[in-house]
CSV table of C-alpha atoms in Angstrom, one decimal:
chain,number,residue,atom,x,y,z
A,181,MET,CA,0.8,31.4,13.2
A,182,ARG,CA,-2.0,31.5,12.1
A,183,LEU,CA,-3.2,30.3,8.5
A,184,PRO,CA,-5.3,32.6,6.1
A,185,PRO,CA,-8.6,32.2,5.9
A,186,ALA,CA,-8.7,31.0,2.1
A,187,ILE,CA,-7.2,27.5,3.1
A,188,ILE,CA,-10.6,26.6,4.9
A,189,GLY,CA,-12.1,27.3,1.4
A,190,HIS,CA,-9.7,25.5,-0.9
A,191,ALA,CA,-10.0,22.4,1.9
A,192,GLU,CA,-13.7,22.4,1.5
A,193,GLU,CA,-13.7,22.7,-2.3
A,194,VAL,CA,-11.2,19.6,-2.5
A,195,LEU,CA,-12.8,17.5,0.5
A,196,ARG,CA,-16.0,17.6,-1.3
A,197,GLU,CA,-14.2,16.4,-4.8
A,198,ILE,CA,-12.7,13.5,-3.0
A,199,LEU,CA,-15.8,12.3,-1.0
A,200,ARG,CA,-17.3,11.8,-4.1
A,201,PHE,CA,-15.2,8.7,-4.8
A,202,THR,CA,-14.9,8.6,-8.4
A,203,GLY,CA,-11.4,8.3,-8.1
A,204,PRO,CA,-7.7,8.1,-6.0
A,205,ALA,CA,-7.9,10.5,-3.4
A,206,ASP,CA,-3.8,11.3,-4.1
A,207,GLY,CA,-4.8,11.9,-7.4
A,208,THR,CA,-7.4,14.7,-7.3
A,209,LEU,CA,-5.0,16.4,-4.4
A,210,SER,CA,-2.2,16.4,-6.9
A,211,ARG,CA,-4.7,17.6,-9.8
A,212,TYR,CA,-6.1,20.6,-7.3
A,213,PHE,CA,-2.7,21.7,-6.4
A,214,ARG,CA,-1.6,22.0,-9.5
A,215,GLU,CA,-4.6,24.0,-10.7
A,216,HIS,CA,-4.1,26.5,-7.7
A,217,PRO,CA,0.0,27.2,-7.9
A,218,ARG,CA,-0.3,30.1,-5.6
A,219,LEU,CA,-0.7,27.6,-2.6
A,220,GLY,CA,2.5,27.5,-0.8
A,221,SER,CA,4.2,24.1,0.6
A,222,ARG,CA,2.9,25.1,4.1
A,223,GLU,CA,-0.7,25.2,2.8
A,224,ARG,CA,-0.6,22.2,0.3
A,225,GLY,CA,0.9,20.1,3.8
A,226,VAL,CA,-1.8,21.5,6.2
A,227,ILE,CA,-4.7,20.9,3.0
A,228,ALA,CA,-3.0,17.2,3.0
A,229,GLU,CA,-3.2,16.4,6.5
A,230,ALA,CA,-6.8,17.6,7.0
A,231,ILE,CA,-8.2,15.7,4.3
A,232,TYR,CA,-6.3,12.2,5.2
A,233,GLY,CA,-6.9,12.6,8.5
A,234,LEU,CA,-10.6,13.2,7.7
A,235,LEU,CA,-10.6,9.6,5.3
A,236,ARG,CA,-9.3,7.9,8.5
A,237,ASN,CA,-11.3,9.3,10.7
A,238,LYS,CA,-14.9,10.1,8.5
A,239,SER,CA,-17.1,7.5,10.6
A,240,VAL,CA,-15.9,10.0,14.0
A,241,TYR,CA,-15.9,13.4,12.0
A,242,THR,CA,-19.5,12.8,10.0
A,243,SER,CA,-20.9,11.9,14.0
A,244,PHE,CA,-19.3,15.0,15.5
A,245,SER,CA,-20.4,17.2,12.7
A,246,GLU,CA,-23.7,16.8,12.9
A,247,SER,CA,-23.6,18.6,16.1
A,248,GLY,CA,-22.7,22.8,15.3
A,249,SER,CA,-24.5,24.7,12.6
A,250,GLY,CA,-23.8,26.3,9.2
A,251,PRO,CA,-22.8,23.9,6.1
A,252,ALA,CA,-22.2,20.1,6.5
A,253,MET,CA,-19.3,19.9,4.3
A,254,ARG,CA,-17.7,23.1,6.0
A,255,ARG,CA,-17.9,21.4,9.8
A,256,LEU,CA,-16.5,18.5,8.1
A,257,THR,CA,-13.5,20.2,7.1
A,258,LEU,CA,-13.1,22.0,10.0
A,259,LEU,CA,-13.2,19.0,12.1
A,260,GLY,CA,-10.1,17.8,10.0
A,261,LEU,CA,-8.1,21.3,10.0
A,262,ALA,CA,-8.7,21.8,13.5
A,263,ASP,CA,-7.0,17.7,14.1
A,264,ALA,CA,-4.5,18.5,12.1
A,265,VAL,CA,-3.1,21.6,13.3
A,266,GLY,CA,-5.3,22.7,16.2
A,267,VAL,CA,-8.2,25.5,16.6
A,268,ASP,CA,-5.9,28.0,17.2
A,269,SER,CA,-4.2,28.2,13.8
A,270,LEU,CA,-7.3,28.8,11.7
A,271,GLY,CA,-8.2,32.0,10.6
A,272,GLY,CA,-11.4,32.9,9.7
A,273,LEU,CA,-13.5,31.2,12.2
A,274,THR,CA,-16.6,32.8,13.5
A,275,GLU,CA,-17.1,33.1,17.1
A,276,GLU,CA,-20.1,30.3,17.6
A,277,GLU,CA,-17.2,27.8,15.0
A,278,THR,CA,-14.2,28.5,17.2
A,279,ALA,CA,-16.3,27.6,20.7
A,280,TRP,CA,-17.7,24.7,19.1
A,281,LEU,CA,-14.1,23.1,17.6
A,282,GLU,CA,-13.0,23.6,20.9
A,283,ARG,CA,-15.8,21.9,22.6
A,284,VAL,CA,-15.6,19.0,20.0
A,285,MET,CA,-11.6,18.7,20.7
A,286,GLN,CA,-12.1,17.9,24.1
A,287,ILE,CA,-14.4,14.6,23.6
A,288,ASP,CA,-12.7,11.6,24.9
A,289,ARG,CA,-12.5,9.3,21.7
A,290,SER,CA,-11.6,6.2,23.7
A,291,HIS,CA,-15.3,6.3,24.8
A,292,LEU,CA,-16.8,5.8,21.6
A,293,PRO,CA,-18.8,2.9,20.5
A,294,VAL,CA,-16.4,0.2,18.8
A,295,THR,CA,-17.8,0.6,15.2
A,296,MET,CA,-17.0,4.7,15.3
A,297,LYS,CA,-13.2,3.6,16.8
A,298,ALA,CA,-12.7,1.3,14.1
A,299,ASN,CA,-13.4,4.3,11.2
A,300,MET,CA,-14.6,1.3,8.9
A,301,PRO,CA,-17.3,0.6,6.6
A,302,ALA,CA,-19.4,-1.7,8.4
A,303,TRP,CA,-18.9,-4.2,5.7
A,304,ILE,CA,-15.4,-4.3,6.5
A,305,TRP,CA,-15.6,-4.0,10.1
A,306,ASP,CA,-18.3,-7.2,10.2
A,307,LYS,CA,-15.5,-9.6,8.5
A,308,LEU,CA,-12.6,-8.1,10.3
A,309,ASN,CA,-14.6,-8.6,13.8
A,310,THR,CA,-15.4,-12.4,13.0
A,311,ARG,CA,-12.5,-13.3,11.8
A,312,PHE,CA,-10.0,-11.7,14.6
A,313,GLY,CA,-12.7,-10.7,17.5
A,314,GLU,CA,-13.0,-7.5,18.7
A,315,GLU,CA,-10.1,-7.2,20.5
A,316,GLN,CA,-7.7,-8.1,17.6
A,317,ALA,CA,-9.7,-6.4,14.7
A,318,LEU,CA,-10.0,-2.9,16.5
A,319,ALA,CA,-6.5,-3.6,17.1
A,320,LEU,CA,-6.3,-4.2,13.4
A,321,THR,CA,-8.3,-1.4,12.1
A,322,THR,CA,-5.9,1.7,14.8
A,323,SER,CA,-3.0,0.7,12.8
A,324,LEU,CA,-4.6,0.6,10.3
A,325,ASN,CA,-5.6,4.4,10.6
A,326,THR,CA,-2.2,5.1,11.6
A,327,PRO,CA,-0.1,7.4,8.7
A,328,ALA,CA,2.7,4.7,7.8
A,329,PRO,CA,6.2,5.3,8.5
A,330,LEU,CA,8.4,5.9,5.1
A,331,ASP,CA,10.5,2.4,4.1
A,332,LEU,CA,13.5,2.3,2.2
A,333,ARG,CA,14.8,-0.8,0.1
A,334,VAL,CA,18.7,-0.3,-0.4
A,335,ASN,CA,19.7,-1.4,-4.3
A,336,ALA,CA,22.4,-4.2,-3.7
A,337,ILE,CA,23.9,-3.1,-7.1
A,338,LYS,CA,24.3,0.0,-6.3
A,339,GLY,CA,25.1,-0.1,-2.3
A,340,ASN,CA,24.8,-1.8,1.1
A,341,ARG,CA,22.9,-0.5,4.2
A,342,GLU,CA,25.6,0.8,6.3
A,343,ASP,CA,26.6,3.0,3.7
A,344,VAL,CA,23.3,4.3,2.8
A,345,ILE,CA,22.5,4.7,6.5
A,346,ALA,CA,25.9,7.2,7.0
A,347,SER,CA,25.3,8.9,3.5
A,348,LEU,CA,21.4,9.9,5.0
A,349,ALA,CA,23.1,10.6,8.7
A,350,GLN,CA,24.5,13.7,6.5
A,351,ALA,CA,21.7,14.7,5.1
A,352,PRO,CA,20.2,14.8,8.1
A,353,ILE,CA,18.4,12.1,7.9
A,354,LEU,CA,17.8,9.1,10.1
A,355,ALA,CA,16.8,5.9,9.4
A,356,GLU,CA,17.3,2.4,10.7
A,357,PRO,CA,17.0,-1.1,9.2
A,358,THR,CA,14.1,-2.8,9.2
A,359,PRO,CA,13.9,-6.0,11.3
A,360,TYR,CA,12.7,-8.3,8.2
A,361,SER,CA,14.1,-7.2,5.1
A,362,ALA,CA,17.7,-7.6,4.5
A,363,SER,CA,17.8,-4.6,2.3
A,364,GLY,CA,15.5,-2.1,4.1
A,365,LEU,CA,15.3,1.0,6.1
A,366,ARG,CA,12.9,2.7,8.0
A,367,VAL,CA,13.4,6.6,7.6
A,368,ILE,CA,12.9,8.3,11.2
A,369,LYS,CA,10.0,11.4,10.6
A,370,LYS,CA,9.0,11.8,6.4
A,371,PRO,CA,11.5,13.8,4.9
A,372,SER,CA,11.7,14.7,1.2
A,373,ILE,CA,13.5,12.3,-0.6
A,374,GLN,CA,13.3,12.9,-4.1
A,375,ASN,CA,15.7,15.1,-4.2
A,376,LEU,CA,19.1,13.4,-2.9
A,377,PRO,CA,21.8,11.9,-4.7
A,378,LEU,CA,21.1,8.3,-3.4
A,379,PHE,CA,17.6,8.4,-4.6
A,380,LYS,CA,18.3,10.2,-8.1
A,381,ASP,CA,21.3,7.6,-8.8
A,382,GLY,CA,19.1,4.5,-7.7
A,383,THR,CA,20.4,3.5,-5.1
A,384,ILE,CA,17.5,3.6,-3.0
A,385,GLU,CA,14.2,3.1,-3.7
A,386,VAL,CA,10.5,4.1,-1.8
A,387,GLN,CA,9.3,0.5,-0.9
A,388,ASP,CA,7.3,-0.5,2.0
A,389,GLU,CA,9.3,-3.5,4.0
A,390,GLY,CA,6.6,-6.2,3.6
A,391,SER,CA,6.6,-5.5,-0.6
A,392,GLN,CA,10.8,-6.2,0.0
A,393,LEU,CA,9.6,-9.4,1.9
A,394,LEU,CA,7.2,-10.5,-1.0
A,395,ALA,CA,10.1,-10.1,-3.6
A,396,GLN,CA,12.2,-12.5,-1.1
A,397,LEU,CA,10.0,-15.4,-1.0
A,398,VAL,CA,10.1,-15.3,-4.3
A,399,GLY,CA,14.0,-16.3,-3.7
A,400,ALA,CA,14.7,-16.2,-7.4
A,401,ARG,CA,18.6,-16.8,-8.4
A,402,ARG,CA,21.5,-15.5,-10.2
A,403,GLY,CA,20.2,-16.8,-13.9
A,404,GLU,CA,16.9,-17.8,-13.8
A,405,MET,CA,14.4,-16.9,-15.5
A,406,VAL,CA,11.4,-15.0,-13.7
A,407,ALA,CA,8.1,-13.3,-14.6
A,408,ASP,CA,6.4,-10.1,-12.3
A,409,PHE,CA,2.9,-11.1,-13.5
A,410,CYS,CA,1.1,-7.7,-12.5
A,411,ALA,CA,4.1,-5.9,-12.2
A,412,GLY,CA,2.7,-2.3,-12.4
A,413,ALA,CA,5.1,0.7,-11.5
A,414,GLY,CA,8.0,-2.4,-10.8
A,415,GLY,CA,8.7,-1.5,-7.1
A,416,LYS,CA,8.8,-5.3,-6.8
A,417,THR,CA,10.3,-5.6,-10.4
A,418,LEU,CA,13.2,-3.9,-9.0
A,419,ALA,CA,13.8,-5.9,-5.9
A,420,LEU,CA,13.4,-9.0,-8.0
A,421,GLY,CA,16.5,-7.6,-10.3
A,422,ALA,CA,18.2,-6.8,-7.3
A,423,LEU,CA,18.6,-10.1,-6.2
A,424,MET,CA,18.9,-12.0,-9.1
A,425,ARG,CA,22.0,-10.1,-9.1
A,426,ASN,CA,21.2,-8.3,-12.5
A,427,THR,CA,21.3,-11.6,-14.3
A,428,GLY,CA,19.1,-14.1,-16.1
A,429,ARG,CA,15.8,-12.9,-17.3
A,430,LEU,CA,13.2,-10.8,-15.3
A,431,TYR,CA,9.5,-10.2,-17.3
A,432,ALA,CA,7.4,-7.4,-15.8
A,433,PHE,CA,3.9,-8.2,-17.3
A,434,ASP,CA,0.9,-5.6,-17.2
A,435,ILE,CA,-2.1,-4.8,-19.5
A,436,SER,CA,-1.1,-1.1,-17.8
A,437,GLU,CA,1.1,0.4,-20.5
A,438,LYS,CA,0.7,3.9,-18.2
A,439,ARG,CA,1.7,1.7,-15.3
A,440,LEU,CA,4.6,0.2,-17.2
A,441,ALA,CA,5.7,3.5,-18.4
A,442,LYS,CA,6.1,4.7,-14.7
A,443,LEU,CA,9.1,1.6,-14.7
A,444,LYS,CA,10.7,3.4,-17.4
A,445,PRO,CA,12.7,5.8,-15.3
A,446,ARG,CA,13.2,3.7,-12.2
A,447,LEU,CA,14.6,1.0,-13.9
A,448,ALA,CA,17.3,3.7,-15.8
A,449,ARG,CA,18.0,4.9,-12.3
A,450,SER,CA,18.4,1.3,-11.0
A,451,GLY,CA,21.2,-0.3,-13.3
A,452,LEU,CA,19.3,-3.2,-14.4
A,453,SER,CA,19.3,-4.2,-17.7
A,454,ASN,CA,17.7,-7.8,-17.2
A,455,VAL,CA,14.1,-6.5,-16.9
A,456,HIS,CA,12.4,-6.7,-20.3
A,457,PRO,CA,8.8,-4.9,-19.8
A,458,VAL,CA,6.3,-6.5,-21.7
A,459,VAL,CA,2.2,-4.7,-22.1
A,460,ILE,CA,-0.5,-7.5,-22.5
A,461,ALA,CA,-4.4,-7.4,-23.6
A,462,HIS,CA,-4.7,-9.9,-21.0
A,463,GLU,CA,-3.9,-13.3,-18.5
A,464,LYS,CA,-4.3,-15.7,-21.4
A,465,ASP,CA,-2.6,-13.2,-23.7
A,466,ALA,CA,-0.6,-15.0,-26.6
A,467,LYS,CA,2.6,-13.5,-25.2
A,468,ILE,CA,2.3,-15.3,-21.9
A,469,LYS,CA,1.7,-18.7,-23.6
A,470,ARG,CA,4.8,-18.5,-25.1
A,471,LEU,CA,6.4,-18.7,-22.3
A,472,SER,CA,4.2,-22.0,-21.5
A,473,ALA,CA,6.0,-24.1,-18.8
A,474,LYS,CA,9.4,-22.0,-19.3
A,475,LEU,CA,10.0,-19.8,-16.2
A,476,ASP,CA,11.6,-20.8,-12.9
A,477,ARG,CA,9.6,-18.5,-11.0
A,478,VAL,CA,6.6,-16.3,-11.0
A,479,LEU,CA,5.4,-13.5,-8.8
A,480,VAL,CA,1.5,-13.1,-9.2
A,481,ASP,CA,0.8,-9.7,-7.1
A,482,ALA,CA,-2.7,-9.9,-7.9
A,483,PRO,CA,-5.0,-6.7,-8.3
A,484,CYS,CA,-7.0,-7.0,-5.1
A,485,SER,CA,-9.0,-4.4,-2.8
A,486,GLY,CA,-5.9,-3.0,-1.4
A,487,LEU,CA,-7.0,-3.0,1.7
A,488,GLY,CA,-3.8,-3.5,3.6
A,489,THR,CA,-2.7,-0.6,2.3
A,490,LEU,CA,-4.9,1.5,3.9
A,491,ARG,CA,-1.8,3.8,6.0
A,492,ARG,CA,-1.4,5.1,2.6
A,493,ASN,CA,-4.5,5.2,0.8
A,494,PRO,CA,-7.1,6.1,3.4
A,495,ASP,CA,-9.5,6.4,0.6
A,496,VAL,CA,-9.6,3.2,-0.6
A,497,LYS,CA,-12.4,1.4,2.4
A,498,TRP,CA,-15.2,4.0,1.5
A,499,ARG,CA,-14.3,3.4,-2.6
A,500,GLN,CA,-14.5,-0.2,-2.3
A,501,THR,CA,-17.3,-2.3,-2.0
A,502,ALA,CA,-18.0,-5.9,-1.2
A,503,GLU,CA,-19.2,-6.2,-5.3
A,504,GLY,CA,-16.3,-5.1,-5.9
A,505,VAL,CA,-14.6,-7.8,-3.9
A,506,ALA,CA,-16.4,-10.3,-5.2
A,507,GLU,CA,-15.8,-9.2,-8.9
A,508,LEU,CA,-12.3,-8.9,-8.3
A,509,ASN,CA,-12.2,-12.8,-6.9
A,510,VAL,CA,-12.8,-14.0,-10.3
A,511,LYS,CA,-10.0,-12.6,-11.7
A,512,GLN,CA,-7.9,-13.0,-9.0
A,513,ALA,CA,-8.8,-17.0,-9.5
A,514,SER,CA,-8.4,-16.7,-13.6
A,515,ILE,CA,-4.8,-14.4,-13.5
A,516,LEU,CA,-3.4,-17.0,-10.8
A,517,ALA,CA,-4.7,-20.0,-13.4
A,518,SER,CA,-3.3,-18.1,-16.3
A,519,ALA,CA,0.2,-17.3,-14.3
A,520,SER,CA,1.0,-21.0,-12.9
A,521,ARG,CA,0.8,-22.3,-16.6
A,522,MET,CA,4.3,-20.3,-17.6
A,523,VAL,CA,6.0,-22.2,-14.3
A,524,LYS,CA,8.2,-24.8,-15.1
A,525,PRO,CA,8.4,-28.2,-13.3
A,526,GLY,CA,10.3,-27.8,-10.0
A,527,GLY,CA,9.5,-24.1,-9.9
A,528,ARG,CA,7.9,-21.9,-7.7
A,529,LEU,CA,4.2,-19.5,-7.9
A,530,VAL,CA,4.0,-16.9,-5.2
A,531,TYR,CA,0.4,-15.6,-5.1
A,532,ALA,CA,0.1,-11.6,-3.2
A,533,THR,CA,-2.1,-9.3,-2.5
A,534,CYS,CA,-2.2,-6.6,-0.2
A,535,SER,CA,-5.5,-7.6,1.2
A,536,ILE,CA,-6.2,-8.5,4.5
A,537,LEU,CA,-9.5,-10.6,3.4
A,538,ASP,CA,-9.3,-14.3,3.7
A,539,GLU,CA,-11.4,-14.1,0.1
A,540,GLU,CA,-9.0,-12.6,-1.6
A,541,ASN,CA,-6.3,-14.4,-0.3
A,542,GLU,CA,-6.7,-18.4,1.3
A,543,ASP,CA,-9.9,-19.0,-0.2
A,544,ILE,CA,-8.3,-18.4,-4.0
A,545,VAL,CA,-4.9,-20.4,-3.2
A,546,ASN,CA,-6.9,-23.3,-2.1
A,547,ALA,CA,-9.5,-23.3,-4.6
A,548,PHE,CA,-6.6,-23.1,-6.8
A,549,LEU,CA,-4.9,-26.0,-5.6
A,550,ALA,CA,-8.2,-28.4,-5.3
A,551,GLU,CA,-8.2,-27.8,-9.3
A,552,HIS,CA,-4.3,-28.0,-9.7
A,553,ALA,CA,-2.9,-31.3,-8.4
A,554,ASP,CA,0.0,-30.7,-10.5
A,555,PHE,CA,0.9,-27.5,-7.5
A,556,THR,CA,2.1,-28.2,-3.8
A,557,LEU,CA,1.6,-25.2,-1.3
A,558,VAL,CA,5.2,-24.5,-0.1
A,559,PRO,CA,5.1,-23.9,3.4
A,560,ALA,CA,6.1,-19.6,4.2
A,561,SER,CA,7.9,-20.7,7.3
A,562,LYS,CA,10.1,-23.5,4.8
A,563,VAL,CA,10.5,-20.2,2.6
A,564,LEU,CA,11.4,-17.6,5.0
A,565,ALA,CA,14.0,-20.3,6.9
A,566,GLU,CA,15.4,-20.2,3.1
A,567,GLN,CA,15.5,-16.8,2.5
A,568,LYS,CA,17.3,-16.3,6.3
A,569,VAL,CA,14.2,-13.7,7.3
A,570,GLU,CA,13.6,-14.6,11.5
A,571,LEU,CA,10.1,-14.0,11.1
A,572,GLU,CA,7.4,-16.8,12.5
A,573,MET,CA,4.9,-17.8,9.9
A,574,GLY,CA,2.6,-20.9,9.0
A,575,ASP,CA,1.5,-21.9,6.0
A,576,PHE,CA,1.1,-18.4,5.0
A,577,LEU,CA,2.7,-15.3,4.9
A,578,LYS,CA,0.4,-12.9,6.5
A,579,LEU,CA,1.6,-9.1,7.6
A,580,TYR,CA,-0.2,-6.6,9.6
A,581,PRO,CA,0.4,-3.1,10.7
A,582,HIS,CA,0.1,-3.5,14.6
A,583,ILE,CA,1.9,-6.6,14.3
A,584,HIS,CA,4.9,-6.1,11.8
A,585,GLN,CA,4.6,-2.8,11.0
A,586,THR,CA,4.4,-3.4,7.3
A,587,ASP,CA,1.2,-2.7,5.0
A,588,GLY,CA,-0.9,-5.7,5.4
A,589,PHE,CA,0.1,-8.5,3.0
A,590,PHE,CA,-0.7,-12.1,2.3
A,591,ALA,CA,1.7,-14.5,0.2
A,592,ALA,CA,1.5,-18.3,-0.7
A,593,ILE,CA,4.3,-20.3,-2.1
A,594,LEU,CA,3.3,-23.0,-4.3
A,595,GLU,CA,5.5,-25.1,-6.5
A,596,ARG,CA,5.0,-27.0,-9.9
A,597,ASN,CA,5.7,-31.1,-9.1
A,598,LYS,CA,8.4,-32.5,-11.0
């Protein structure tokens, strides 16, 4: 069935706005769809798929769009739509456009230059190529340019994996246990789960398996005092609360009231009563100082480039800059130093990012350890064994989509000397 010709105009209009890179693509798309309520669910789905495909493969599409005729933005839009649904599904094409698209779609992309196949800004590709070598860097970028599966976390306060798998099967939604996280499920295909009773009652939460593992690395136990230092919308906070079996005290700190507001409905669904959301002005807020040397565990999921999440947010690579990462490095070091003051002797601090760049990861941790003799690095391999997670790692947790089928994550476990 052919799509109405108006789809091309809508896709072109929203693409033009997204390519200004003034804000996240998902927010721009959501707003556009709200402003155009007459677009049906199929049309919205096709536009979103075309836009995300374009953002993933922008280097290739930009090169291809230099052939053909007519306005450049329309040519880009047509390439995204043709890749999403096929040339035959597009209504409103001229004969010339149809012939051009059919010709371009037949190009063997395996013969393209490696920098084009990577579909990354040059500064990111150069870093990854230097770090991993061309073959591994290309495997990594290829996986980062592939849409992520849907991962769920089963809330242990409300259910177990086996029962949830059986319940989902009746929907019918197929899911299988994730290989590393004991509470994770990977859903086959990508169904909508917002209206499922399991979601509404807090038995399941959407959370990448890698993110679930970060919570496990914290090793929070019953009755402990714990903080999620950059809690955001609280995915890891909820995972920590469940691991603590709803006991002890769990602080969810964030500088954004708006982000913490998103935690409130999730918290209500989760059945957790041990979580205390706290808005702070900055990482040196007096509320932090009052907890000096009092906490058993602190998770610092630091603000970062987000380059490990490109499977979900492909626009990030085009919005992020090398200068922006350098500014983040200063913030990351300051946040880690401030959060460390809350850790009591014998307590643990986990520094984590969803980045794949050394300067946001090992470099920050090594600089911290050089300045803080009272902290020691605990090998990730040791902590994973403690948590009974069968995953081979060295000193740090490093997760990559092409190896572990998770988003790109980094974590270091630091223990304060007794």
